[in-house]
Coordinates of C-alpha atoms and ligand atoms in Angstrom, one line a residue:
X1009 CA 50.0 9.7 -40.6
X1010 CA 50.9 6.2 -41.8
X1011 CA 51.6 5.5 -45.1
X1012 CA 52.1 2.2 -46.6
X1013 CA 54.0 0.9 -50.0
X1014 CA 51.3 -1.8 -50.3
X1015 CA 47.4 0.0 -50.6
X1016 CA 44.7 -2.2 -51.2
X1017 CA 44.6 -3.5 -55.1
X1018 CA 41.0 -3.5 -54.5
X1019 CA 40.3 -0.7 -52.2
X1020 CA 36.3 -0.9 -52.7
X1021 CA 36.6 -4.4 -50.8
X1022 CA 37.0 -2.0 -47.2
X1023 CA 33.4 0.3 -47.8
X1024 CA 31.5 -2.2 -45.7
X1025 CA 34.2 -2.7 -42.9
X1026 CA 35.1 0.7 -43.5
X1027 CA 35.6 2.8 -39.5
X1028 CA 38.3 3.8 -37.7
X1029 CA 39.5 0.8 -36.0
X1030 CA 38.7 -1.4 -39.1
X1031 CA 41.3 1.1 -40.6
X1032 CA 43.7 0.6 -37.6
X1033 CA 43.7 -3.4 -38.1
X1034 CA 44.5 -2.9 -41.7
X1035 CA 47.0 -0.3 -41.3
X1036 CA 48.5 -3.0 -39.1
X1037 CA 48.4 -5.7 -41.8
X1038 CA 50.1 -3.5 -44.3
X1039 CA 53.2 -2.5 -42.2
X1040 CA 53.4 -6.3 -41.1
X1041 CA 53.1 -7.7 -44.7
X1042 CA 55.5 -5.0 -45.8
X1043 CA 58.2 -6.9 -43.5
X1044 CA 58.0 -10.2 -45.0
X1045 CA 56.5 -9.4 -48.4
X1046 CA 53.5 -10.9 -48.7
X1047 CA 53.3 -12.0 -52.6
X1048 CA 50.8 -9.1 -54.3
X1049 CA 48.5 -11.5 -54.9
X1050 CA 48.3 -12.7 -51.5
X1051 CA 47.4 -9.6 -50.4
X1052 CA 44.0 -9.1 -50.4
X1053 CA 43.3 -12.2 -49.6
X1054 CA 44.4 -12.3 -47.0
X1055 CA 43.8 -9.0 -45.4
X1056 CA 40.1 -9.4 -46.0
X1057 CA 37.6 -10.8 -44.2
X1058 CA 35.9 -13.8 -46.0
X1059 CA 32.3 -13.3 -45.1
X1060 CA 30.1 -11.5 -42.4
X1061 CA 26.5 -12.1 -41.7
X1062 CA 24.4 -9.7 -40.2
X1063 CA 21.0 -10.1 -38.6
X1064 CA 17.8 -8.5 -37.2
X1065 CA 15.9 -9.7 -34.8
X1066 CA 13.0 -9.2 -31.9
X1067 CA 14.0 -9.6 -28.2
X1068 CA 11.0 -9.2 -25.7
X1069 CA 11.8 -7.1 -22.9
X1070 CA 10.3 -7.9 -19.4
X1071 CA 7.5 -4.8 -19.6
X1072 CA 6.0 -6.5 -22.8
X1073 CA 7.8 -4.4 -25.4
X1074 CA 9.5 -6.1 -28.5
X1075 CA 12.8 -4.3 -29.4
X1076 CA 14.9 -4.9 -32.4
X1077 CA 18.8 -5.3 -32.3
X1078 CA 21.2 -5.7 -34.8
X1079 CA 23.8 -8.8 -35.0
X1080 CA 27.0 -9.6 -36.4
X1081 CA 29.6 -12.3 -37.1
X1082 CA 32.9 -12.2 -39.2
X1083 CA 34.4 -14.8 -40.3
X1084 CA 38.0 -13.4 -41.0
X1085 CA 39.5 -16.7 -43.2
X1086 CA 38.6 -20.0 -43.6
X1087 CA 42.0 -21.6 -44.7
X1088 CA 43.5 -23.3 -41.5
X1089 CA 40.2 -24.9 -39.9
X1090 CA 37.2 -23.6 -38.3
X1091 CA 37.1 -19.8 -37.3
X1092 CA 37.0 -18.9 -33.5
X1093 CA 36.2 -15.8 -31.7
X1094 CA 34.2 -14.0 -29.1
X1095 CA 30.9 -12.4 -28.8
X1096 CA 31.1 -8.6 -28.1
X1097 CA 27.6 -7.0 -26.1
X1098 CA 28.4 -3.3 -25.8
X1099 CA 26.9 -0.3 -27.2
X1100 CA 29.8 0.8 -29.7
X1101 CA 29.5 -2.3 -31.3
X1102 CA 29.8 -1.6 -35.8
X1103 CA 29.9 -4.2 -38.2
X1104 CA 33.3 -2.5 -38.6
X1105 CA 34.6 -3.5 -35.3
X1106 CA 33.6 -6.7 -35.5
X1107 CA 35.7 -7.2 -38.9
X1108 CA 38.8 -5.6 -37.1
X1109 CA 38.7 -8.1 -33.9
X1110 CA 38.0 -11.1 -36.1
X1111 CA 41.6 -9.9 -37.8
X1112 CA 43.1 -10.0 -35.0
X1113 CA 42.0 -13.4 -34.0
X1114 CA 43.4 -14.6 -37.1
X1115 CA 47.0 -13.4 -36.6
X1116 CA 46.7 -14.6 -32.9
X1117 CA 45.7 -18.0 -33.0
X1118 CA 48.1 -18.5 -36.3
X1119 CA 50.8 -17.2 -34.1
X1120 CA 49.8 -19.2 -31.1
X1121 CA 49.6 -21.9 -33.6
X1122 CA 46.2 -23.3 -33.4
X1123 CA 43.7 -24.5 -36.2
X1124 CA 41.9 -22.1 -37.0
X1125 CA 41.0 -18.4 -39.0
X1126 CA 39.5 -15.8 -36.6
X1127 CA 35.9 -14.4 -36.1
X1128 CA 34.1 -12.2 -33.8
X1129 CA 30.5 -10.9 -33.4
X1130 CA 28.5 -9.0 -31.4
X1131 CA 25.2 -7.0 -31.0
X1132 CA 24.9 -3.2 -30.2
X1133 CA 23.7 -3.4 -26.7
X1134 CA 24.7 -2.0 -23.2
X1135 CA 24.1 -5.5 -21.2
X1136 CA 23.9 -3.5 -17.8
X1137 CA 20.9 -2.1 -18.6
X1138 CA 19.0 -6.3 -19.4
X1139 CA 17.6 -7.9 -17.1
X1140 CA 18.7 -11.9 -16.3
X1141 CA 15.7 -12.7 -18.8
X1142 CA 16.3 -9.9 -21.2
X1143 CA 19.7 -10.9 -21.6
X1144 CA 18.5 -14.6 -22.0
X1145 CA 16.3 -14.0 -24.5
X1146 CA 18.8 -11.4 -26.8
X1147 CA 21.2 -14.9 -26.1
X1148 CA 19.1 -17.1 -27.4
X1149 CA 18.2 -15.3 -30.5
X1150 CA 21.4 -13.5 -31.7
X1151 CA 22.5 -17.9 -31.6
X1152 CA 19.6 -18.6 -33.3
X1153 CA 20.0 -16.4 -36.2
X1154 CA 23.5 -17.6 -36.3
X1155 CA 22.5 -21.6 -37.1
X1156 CA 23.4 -21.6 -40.5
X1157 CA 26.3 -19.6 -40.2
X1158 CA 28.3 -21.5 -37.3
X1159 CA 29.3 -25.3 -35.9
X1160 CA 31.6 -26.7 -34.4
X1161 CA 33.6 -27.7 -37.5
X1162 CA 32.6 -24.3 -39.0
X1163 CA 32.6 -21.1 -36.5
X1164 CA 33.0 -21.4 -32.6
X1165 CA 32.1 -19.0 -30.5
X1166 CA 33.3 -17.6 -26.8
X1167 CA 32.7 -14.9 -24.4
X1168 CA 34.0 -11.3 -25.3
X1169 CA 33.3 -8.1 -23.6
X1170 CA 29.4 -8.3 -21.9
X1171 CA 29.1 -11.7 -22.6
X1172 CA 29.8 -14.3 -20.0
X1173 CA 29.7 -18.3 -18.8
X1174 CA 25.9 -17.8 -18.4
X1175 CA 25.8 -16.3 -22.1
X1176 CA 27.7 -19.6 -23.9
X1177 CA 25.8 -22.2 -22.0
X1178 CA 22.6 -20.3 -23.4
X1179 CA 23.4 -20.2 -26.4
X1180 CA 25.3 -23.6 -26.4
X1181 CA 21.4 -25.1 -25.4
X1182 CA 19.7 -22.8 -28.3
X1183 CA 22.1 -24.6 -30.6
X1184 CA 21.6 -28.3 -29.0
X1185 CA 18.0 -27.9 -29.4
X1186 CA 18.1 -27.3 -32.9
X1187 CA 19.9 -30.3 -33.9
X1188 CA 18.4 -32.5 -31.3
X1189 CA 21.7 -33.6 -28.7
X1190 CA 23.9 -31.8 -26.8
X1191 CA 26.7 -29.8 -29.0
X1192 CA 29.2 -28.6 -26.4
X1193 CA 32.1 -28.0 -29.1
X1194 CA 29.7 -25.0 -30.5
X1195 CA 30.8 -22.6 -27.9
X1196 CA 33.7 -22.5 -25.7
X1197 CA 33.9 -20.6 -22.2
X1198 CA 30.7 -22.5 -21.2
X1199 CA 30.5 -23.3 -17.1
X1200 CA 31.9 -26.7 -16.5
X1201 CA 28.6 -28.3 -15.5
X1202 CA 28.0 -28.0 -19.9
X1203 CA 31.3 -29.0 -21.0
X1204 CA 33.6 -26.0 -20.0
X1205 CA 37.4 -26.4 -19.6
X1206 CA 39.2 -26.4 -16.3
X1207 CA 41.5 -23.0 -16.0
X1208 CA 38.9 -21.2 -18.7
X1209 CA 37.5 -18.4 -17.4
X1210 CA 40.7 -17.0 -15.7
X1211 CA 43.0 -18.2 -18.5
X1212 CA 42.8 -14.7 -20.3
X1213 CA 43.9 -13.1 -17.5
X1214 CA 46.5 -15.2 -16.4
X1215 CA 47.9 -15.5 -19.6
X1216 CA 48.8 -11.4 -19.4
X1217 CA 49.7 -12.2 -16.1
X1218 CA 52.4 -14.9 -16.9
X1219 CA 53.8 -12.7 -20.1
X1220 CA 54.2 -10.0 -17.4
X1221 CA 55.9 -12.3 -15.1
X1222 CA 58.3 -13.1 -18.0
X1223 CA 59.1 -9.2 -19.2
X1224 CA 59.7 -8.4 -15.4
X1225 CA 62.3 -11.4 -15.4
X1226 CA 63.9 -10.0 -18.8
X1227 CA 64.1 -6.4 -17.1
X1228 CA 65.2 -7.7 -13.8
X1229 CA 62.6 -5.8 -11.7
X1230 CA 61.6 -8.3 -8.7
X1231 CA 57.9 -8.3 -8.0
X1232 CA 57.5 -6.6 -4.3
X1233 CA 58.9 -3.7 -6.8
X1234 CA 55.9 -3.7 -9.2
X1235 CA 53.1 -1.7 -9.7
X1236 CA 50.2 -2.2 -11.7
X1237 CA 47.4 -0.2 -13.0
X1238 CA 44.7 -2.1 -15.0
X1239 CA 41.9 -0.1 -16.9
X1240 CA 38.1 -2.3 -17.2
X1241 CA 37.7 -4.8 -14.1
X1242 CA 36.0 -7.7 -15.9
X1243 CA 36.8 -11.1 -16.9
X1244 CA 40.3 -10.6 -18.1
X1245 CA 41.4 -7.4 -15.9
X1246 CA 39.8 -8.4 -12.5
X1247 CA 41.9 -12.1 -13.1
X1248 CA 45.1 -10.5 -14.3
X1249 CA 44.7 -8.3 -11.1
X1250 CA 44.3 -11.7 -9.1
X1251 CA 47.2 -13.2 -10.8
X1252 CA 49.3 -10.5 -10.6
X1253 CA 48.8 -9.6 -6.9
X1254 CA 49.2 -13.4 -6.3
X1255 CA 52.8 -12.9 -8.1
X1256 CA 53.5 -10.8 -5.3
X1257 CA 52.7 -7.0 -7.3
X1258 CA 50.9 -4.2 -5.9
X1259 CA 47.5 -3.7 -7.9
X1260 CA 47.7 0.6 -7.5
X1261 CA 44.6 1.4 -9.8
X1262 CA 41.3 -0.7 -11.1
X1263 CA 38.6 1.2 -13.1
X1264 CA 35.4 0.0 -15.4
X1265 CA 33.0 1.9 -17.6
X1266 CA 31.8 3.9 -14.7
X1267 CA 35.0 5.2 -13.3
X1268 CA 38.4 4.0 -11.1
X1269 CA 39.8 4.0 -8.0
X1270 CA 43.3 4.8 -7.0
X1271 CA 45.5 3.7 -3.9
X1272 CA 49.3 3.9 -3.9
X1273 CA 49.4 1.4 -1.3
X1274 CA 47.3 -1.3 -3.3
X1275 CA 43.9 -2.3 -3.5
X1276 CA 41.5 -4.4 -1.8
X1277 CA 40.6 -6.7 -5.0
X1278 CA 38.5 -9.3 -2.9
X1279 CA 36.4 -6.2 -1.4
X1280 CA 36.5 -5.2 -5.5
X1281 CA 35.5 -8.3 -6.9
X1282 CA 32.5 -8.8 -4.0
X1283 CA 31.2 -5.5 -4.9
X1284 CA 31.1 -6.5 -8.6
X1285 CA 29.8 -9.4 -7.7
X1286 CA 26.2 -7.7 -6.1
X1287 CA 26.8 -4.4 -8.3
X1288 CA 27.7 -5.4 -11.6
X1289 CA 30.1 -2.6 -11.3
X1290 CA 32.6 -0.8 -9.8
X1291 CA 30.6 2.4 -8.8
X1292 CA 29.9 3.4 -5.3
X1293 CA 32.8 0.9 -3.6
X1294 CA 35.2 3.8 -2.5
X1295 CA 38.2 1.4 -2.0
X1296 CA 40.5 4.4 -2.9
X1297 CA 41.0 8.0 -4.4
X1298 CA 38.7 8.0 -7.4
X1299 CA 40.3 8.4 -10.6
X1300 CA 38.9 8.7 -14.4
X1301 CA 39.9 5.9 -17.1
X1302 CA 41.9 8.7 -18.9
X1303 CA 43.8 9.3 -15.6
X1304 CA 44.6 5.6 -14.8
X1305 CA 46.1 5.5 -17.7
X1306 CA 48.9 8.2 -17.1
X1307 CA 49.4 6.8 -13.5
X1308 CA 52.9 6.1 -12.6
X1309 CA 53.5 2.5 -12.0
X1310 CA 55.5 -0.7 -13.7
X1311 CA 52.8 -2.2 -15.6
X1312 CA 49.9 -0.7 -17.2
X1313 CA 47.1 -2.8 -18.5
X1314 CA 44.5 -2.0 -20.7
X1315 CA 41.8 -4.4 -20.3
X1316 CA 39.0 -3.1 -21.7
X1317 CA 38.1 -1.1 -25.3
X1318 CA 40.1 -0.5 -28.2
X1319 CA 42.4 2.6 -29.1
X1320 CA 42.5 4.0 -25.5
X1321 CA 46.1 4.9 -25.9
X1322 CA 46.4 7.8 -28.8
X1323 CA 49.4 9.7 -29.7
X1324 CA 48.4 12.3 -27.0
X1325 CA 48.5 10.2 -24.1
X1326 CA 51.1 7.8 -25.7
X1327 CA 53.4 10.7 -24.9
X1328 CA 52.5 11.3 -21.6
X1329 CA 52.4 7.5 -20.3
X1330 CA 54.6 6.3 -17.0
X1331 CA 54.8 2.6 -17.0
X1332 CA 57.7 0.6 -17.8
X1333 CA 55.5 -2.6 -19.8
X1334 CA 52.0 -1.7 -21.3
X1335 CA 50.6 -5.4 -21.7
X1336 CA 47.4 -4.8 -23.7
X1337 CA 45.5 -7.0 -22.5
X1338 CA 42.3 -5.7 -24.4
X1339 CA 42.1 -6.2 -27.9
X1340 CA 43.8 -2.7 -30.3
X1341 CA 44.1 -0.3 -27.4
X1342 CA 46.9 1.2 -29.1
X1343 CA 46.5 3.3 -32.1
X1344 CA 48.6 3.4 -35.3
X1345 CA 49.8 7.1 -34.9
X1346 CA 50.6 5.8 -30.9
X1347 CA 52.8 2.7 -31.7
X1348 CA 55.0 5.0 -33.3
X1349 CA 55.4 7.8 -30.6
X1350 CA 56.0 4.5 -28.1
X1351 CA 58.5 3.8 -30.4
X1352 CA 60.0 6.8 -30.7
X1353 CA 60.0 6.9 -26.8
X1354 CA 62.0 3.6 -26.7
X1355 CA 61.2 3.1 -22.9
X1356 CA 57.9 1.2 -22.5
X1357 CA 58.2 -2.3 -22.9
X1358 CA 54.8 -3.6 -25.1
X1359 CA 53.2 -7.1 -25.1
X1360 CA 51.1 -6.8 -28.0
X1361 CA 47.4 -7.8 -28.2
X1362 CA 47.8 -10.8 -30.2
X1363 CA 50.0 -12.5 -27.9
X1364 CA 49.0 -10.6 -24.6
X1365 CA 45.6 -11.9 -24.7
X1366 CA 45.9 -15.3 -26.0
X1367 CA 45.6 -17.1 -23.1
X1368 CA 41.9 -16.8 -23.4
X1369 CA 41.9 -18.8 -27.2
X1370 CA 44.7 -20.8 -26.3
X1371 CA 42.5 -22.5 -23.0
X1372 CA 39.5 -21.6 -25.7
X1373 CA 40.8 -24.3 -28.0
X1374 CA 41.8 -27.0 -24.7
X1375 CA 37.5 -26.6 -24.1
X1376 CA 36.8 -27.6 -28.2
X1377 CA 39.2 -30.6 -28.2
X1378 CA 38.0 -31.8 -24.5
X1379 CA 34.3 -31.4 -25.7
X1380 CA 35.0 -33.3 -29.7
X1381 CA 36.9 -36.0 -27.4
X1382 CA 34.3 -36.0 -24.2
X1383 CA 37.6 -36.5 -22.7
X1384 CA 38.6 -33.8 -20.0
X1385 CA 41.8 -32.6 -18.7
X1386 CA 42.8 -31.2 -14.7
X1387 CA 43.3 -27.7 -13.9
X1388 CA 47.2 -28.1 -13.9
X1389 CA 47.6 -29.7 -16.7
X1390 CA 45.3 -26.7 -19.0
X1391 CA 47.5 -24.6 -17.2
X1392 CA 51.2 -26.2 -17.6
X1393 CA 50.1 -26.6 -21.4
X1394 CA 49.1 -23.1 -21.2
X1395 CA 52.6 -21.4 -20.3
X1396 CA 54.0 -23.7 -22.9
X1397 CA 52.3 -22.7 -25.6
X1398 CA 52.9 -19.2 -24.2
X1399 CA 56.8 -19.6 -23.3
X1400 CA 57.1 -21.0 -27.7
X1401 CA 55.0 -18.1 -28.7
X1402 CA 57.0 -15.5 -27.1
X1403 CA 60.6 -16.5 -27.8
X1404 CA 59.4 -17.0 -30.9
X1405 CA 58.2 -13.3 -31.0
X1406 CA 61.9 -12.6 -29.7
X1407 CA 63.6 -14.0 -32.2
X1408 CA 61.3 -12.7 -34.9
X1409 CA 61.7 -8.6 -34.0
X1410 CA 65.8 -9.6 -33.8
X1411 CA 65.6 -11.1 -36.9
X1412 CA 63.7 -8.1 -38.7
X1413 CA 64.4 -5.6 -36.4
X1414 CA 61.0 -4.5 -35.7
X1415 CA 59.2 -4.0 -32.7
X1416 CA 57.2 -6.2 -30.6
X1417 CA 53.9 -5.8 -32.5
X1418 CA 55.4 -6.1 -36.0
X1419 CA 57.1 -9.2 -34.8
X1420 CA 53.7 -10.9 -33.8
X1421 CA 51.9 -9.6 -36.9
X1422 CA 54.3 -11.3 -38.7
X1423 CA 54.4 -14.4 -37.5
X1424 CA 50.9 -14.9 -37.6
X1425 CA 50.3 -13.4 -41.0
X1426 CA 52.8 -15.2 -42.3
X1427 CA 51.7 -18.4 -41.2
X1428 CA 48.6 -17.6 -42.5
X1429 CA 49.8 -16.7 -45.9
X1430 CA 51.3 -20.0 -46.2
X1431 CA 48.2 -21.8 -45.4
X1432 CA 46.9 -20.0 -48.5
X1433 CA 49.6 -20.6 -50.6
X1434 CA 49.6 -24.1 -50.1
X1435 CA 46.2 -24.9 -50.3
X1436 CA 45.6 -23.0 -53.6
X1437 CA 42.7 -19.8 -54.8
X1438 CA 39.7 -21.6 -53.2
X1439 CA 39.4 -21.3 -49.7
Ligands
LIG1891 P1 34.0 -7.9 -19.7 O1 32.7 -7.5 -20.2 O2 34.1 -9.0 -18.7 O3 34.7 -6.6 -19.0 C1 34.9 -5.4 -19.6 C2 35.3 -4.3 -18.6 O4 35.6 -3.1 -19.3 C3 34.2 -4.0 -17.6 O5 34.7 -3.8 -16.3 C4 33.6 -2.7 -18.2 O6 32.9 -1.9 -17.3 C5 34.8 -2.1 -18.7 N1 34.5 -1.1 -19.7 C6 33.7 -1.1 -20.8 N2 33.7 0.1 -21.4 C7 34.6 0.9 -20.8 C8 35.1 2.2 -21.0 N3 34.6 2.9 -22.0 N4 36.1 2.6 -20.2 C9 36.6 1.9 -19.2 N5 36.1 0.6 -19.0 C10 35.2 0.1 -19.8 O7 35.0 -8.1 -20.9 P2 36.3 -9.0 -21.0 O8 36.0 -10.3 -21.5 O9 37.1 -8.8 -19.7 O10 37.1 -8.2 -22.2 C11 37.9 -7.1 -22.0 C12 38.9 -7.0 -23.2 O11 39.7 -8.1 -23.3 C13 38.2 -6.8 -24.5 O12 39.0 -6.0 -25.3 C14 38.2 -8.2 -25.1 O13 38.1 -8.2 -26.5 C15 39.5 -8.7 -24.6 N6 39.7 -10.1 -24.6 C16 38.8 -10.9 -23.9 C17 39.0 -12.3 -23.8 C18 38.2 -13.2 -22.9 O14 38.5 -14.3 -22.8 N7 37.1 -12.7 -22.3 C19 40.1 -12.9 -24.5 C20 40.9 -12.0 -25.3 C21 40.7 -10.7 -25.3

């Protein structure tokens, strides 16, 4: 149980977030602004999200039937630029989680340093069971309801879990068609033909796998000695699985919603990723042992990554994990009540969320400047500018957790609360 010295002054302000991960996010907050004493007044402010909008709408399904979904977007703050965030189609999606990933974004891109508050949205959909045109037409619609809330100056939007390339340049041309030219700065992760970035769509993934690269240095463990099990094969793990395994690491364990596989002597991730490719997922590829997700997750190896849902590692399993660095490469997959029996264990090495996964904003954010300039950048140079903004954000995570002495997590929190704070305090009540 975690308790806090700092409860909400206004605790009716969480009812409409109000779930379990929602809860975790805020727990996080209060620990973090506990650390650097966030004035009283500050607070709230900034823990809350500043405004949500949900929607309703019709999609038309291929056998003729009209079904209705539900649609979110949070806005988390609005004090350091536009808000930015991805767009989550998966069945567990709550208003709830929503709110909680758009906190996170906050913290991350402030500690990243990049201009802007976070957001997230998503519909309450399993995407593997749309059709191409199904999935088109819930695209085009969940943008559409979103006109008045987004724009490139106001809310950009990316790909999150079940959303794609294909998704953003569909709802990139639902937006260009309302205001008559081509907006490319309203969505970022959009193919290159439409204004994506060079280095995009593997920069998530590459990202975890360079902060790995750098925690292996830091322990002295050589890559032809690593191991690495990754839980949910998508965008971000099936390219830190690529990156990683081009390091030189042995990939032991890949899983997605339907199940892993397991081989002690590595996988086959091209024979993987081709499956994926004509399956959608991982099931029926037998390229090792099968395993469940809870299993993977208790493998023994050097690095464990979670790449897929939030709060997959709980103080049970906490206890019972065997890697040496968990870099949690998904978004929350630790709980509260976790975080402390990892800390209690003192062994496991954790690259928190926030900065884990922020290769994907960071490269998020090259795409919106390229697009506002029309002016576009080369592979290596989104890269090179990547692993710099990575190398600052991490020794400046280093220094923070010596400087409090507080672990990893707190120390990311932290900084990117903190900067965030100061934004508010130096801008005044209104925004
Ligand atoms: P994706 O849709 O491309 O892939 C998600 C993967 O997780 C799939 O393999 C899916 O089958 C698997 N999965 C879904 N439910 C699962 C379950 N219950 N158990 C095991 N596996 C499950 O999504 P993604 O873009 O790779 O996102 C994965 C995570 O990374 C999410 O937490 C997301 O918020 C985070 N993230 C993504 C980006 C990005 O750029 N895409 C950036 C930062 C963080």
């Amino acid at each position: 149980m975690i308790t806090t010295n700092t409860p909400a002054m206004t605790p009716h302000l969480t009812t409409l977030y109000d779930s379990e991960v929602f809860r975790m996010a805020c727990r996080q907050y209060d620990l973090a602004a506990n650390v650097i004493h966030v004035p009283i007044e500050l607070h709230d402010r900034t823990k809350f999200p500043k405004r949500c909008l949900t929607v309703t709408f019709p999609v038309k399904f291929d056998s003729g039937e009209v079904i209705m979904f539900e649609g979110y977007r949070v806005q988390h703050h609005l004090s350091m630029g536009p808000t930015k965030g991805g767009v989550r189609f998966h069945p567990g999606v709550t208003i709830g989680e929503v709110a909680a990933l758009a906190m996170w974004m906050s913290w991350k891109c402030a500690l990243v340093g990049l201009p802007y508050g976070g957001a997230k949205g998503g519909v309450a959909v399993d995407p593997a069971k749309l059709s191409a045109a199904e999935m088109e037409n819930l695209s085009r619609r969940y943008m559409q309801e979103m006109i008045p809330f987004v724009g490139p100056n106001i809310d950009v939007m990316a790909p999150d879990m079940g959303t794609n390339e294909q998704v953003m340049a569909w709802m990139m041309d639902t937006y260009s068609i309302q205001v008559g030219n081509s907006v490319p700065a309203i969505v970022t992760g959009k193919p290159l033909a439409v204004g994506g970035s060079e280095g995009r769509r593997e920069a998530t993934g590459r990202g975890v796998a360079y902060l790995v690269c750098r925690q292996l240095e830091d322990l002295g463990i050589s890559f032809s000695d690593t191991t690495v099990a990754i839980q949910g094969f998508g965008n971000v793990g099936s390219e830190a699985a690529l990156a990683l395994a081009g390091y030189g690491a042995r990939i032991i364990a890949i899983s997605d919603i339907t199940g892993g596989w397991h081989n002690p002597r590595g996988l086959d991730l091209d024979s993987a990723l081709a499956h994926v490719r004509v399956h959608r997922t991982l099931a029926g590829w037998a390229g090792g042992d099968p395993i469940t997700n809870e299993a993977l997750l208790e493998l023994a190896c050097t690095v464990l990554v979670p790449a897929a849902l939030e709060r997959v590692i709980t103080p049970a399993n906490a206890a019972r994990l065997r890697c040496r660095i968990l870099a949690e490469a998904a978004n929350g997959p630790t709980t509260n009540e976790a975080d402390l029996v990892l800390a209690g264990r003192g062994d496991i090495e954790v690259i928190p969320d926030i900065l884990c996964n922020s290769g994907g904003v960071i490269v998020s954010y090259f795409e919106w400047v390229q697009d506002l300039q029309s002016l576009f950048w080369t592979r290596d140079e989104v890269l090179a500018k990547l692993y710099a903004i990575l190398d600052r954000a991490r020794l400046a995570v280093e220094s923070q957790r010596r400087k409090f002495g507080v672990s990893r997590r707190l120390a990311a929190l932290t900084l990117g609360i903190g900067r965030v704070v100061e934004a508010k305090q130096s801008r005044g009540l209104f925004p």
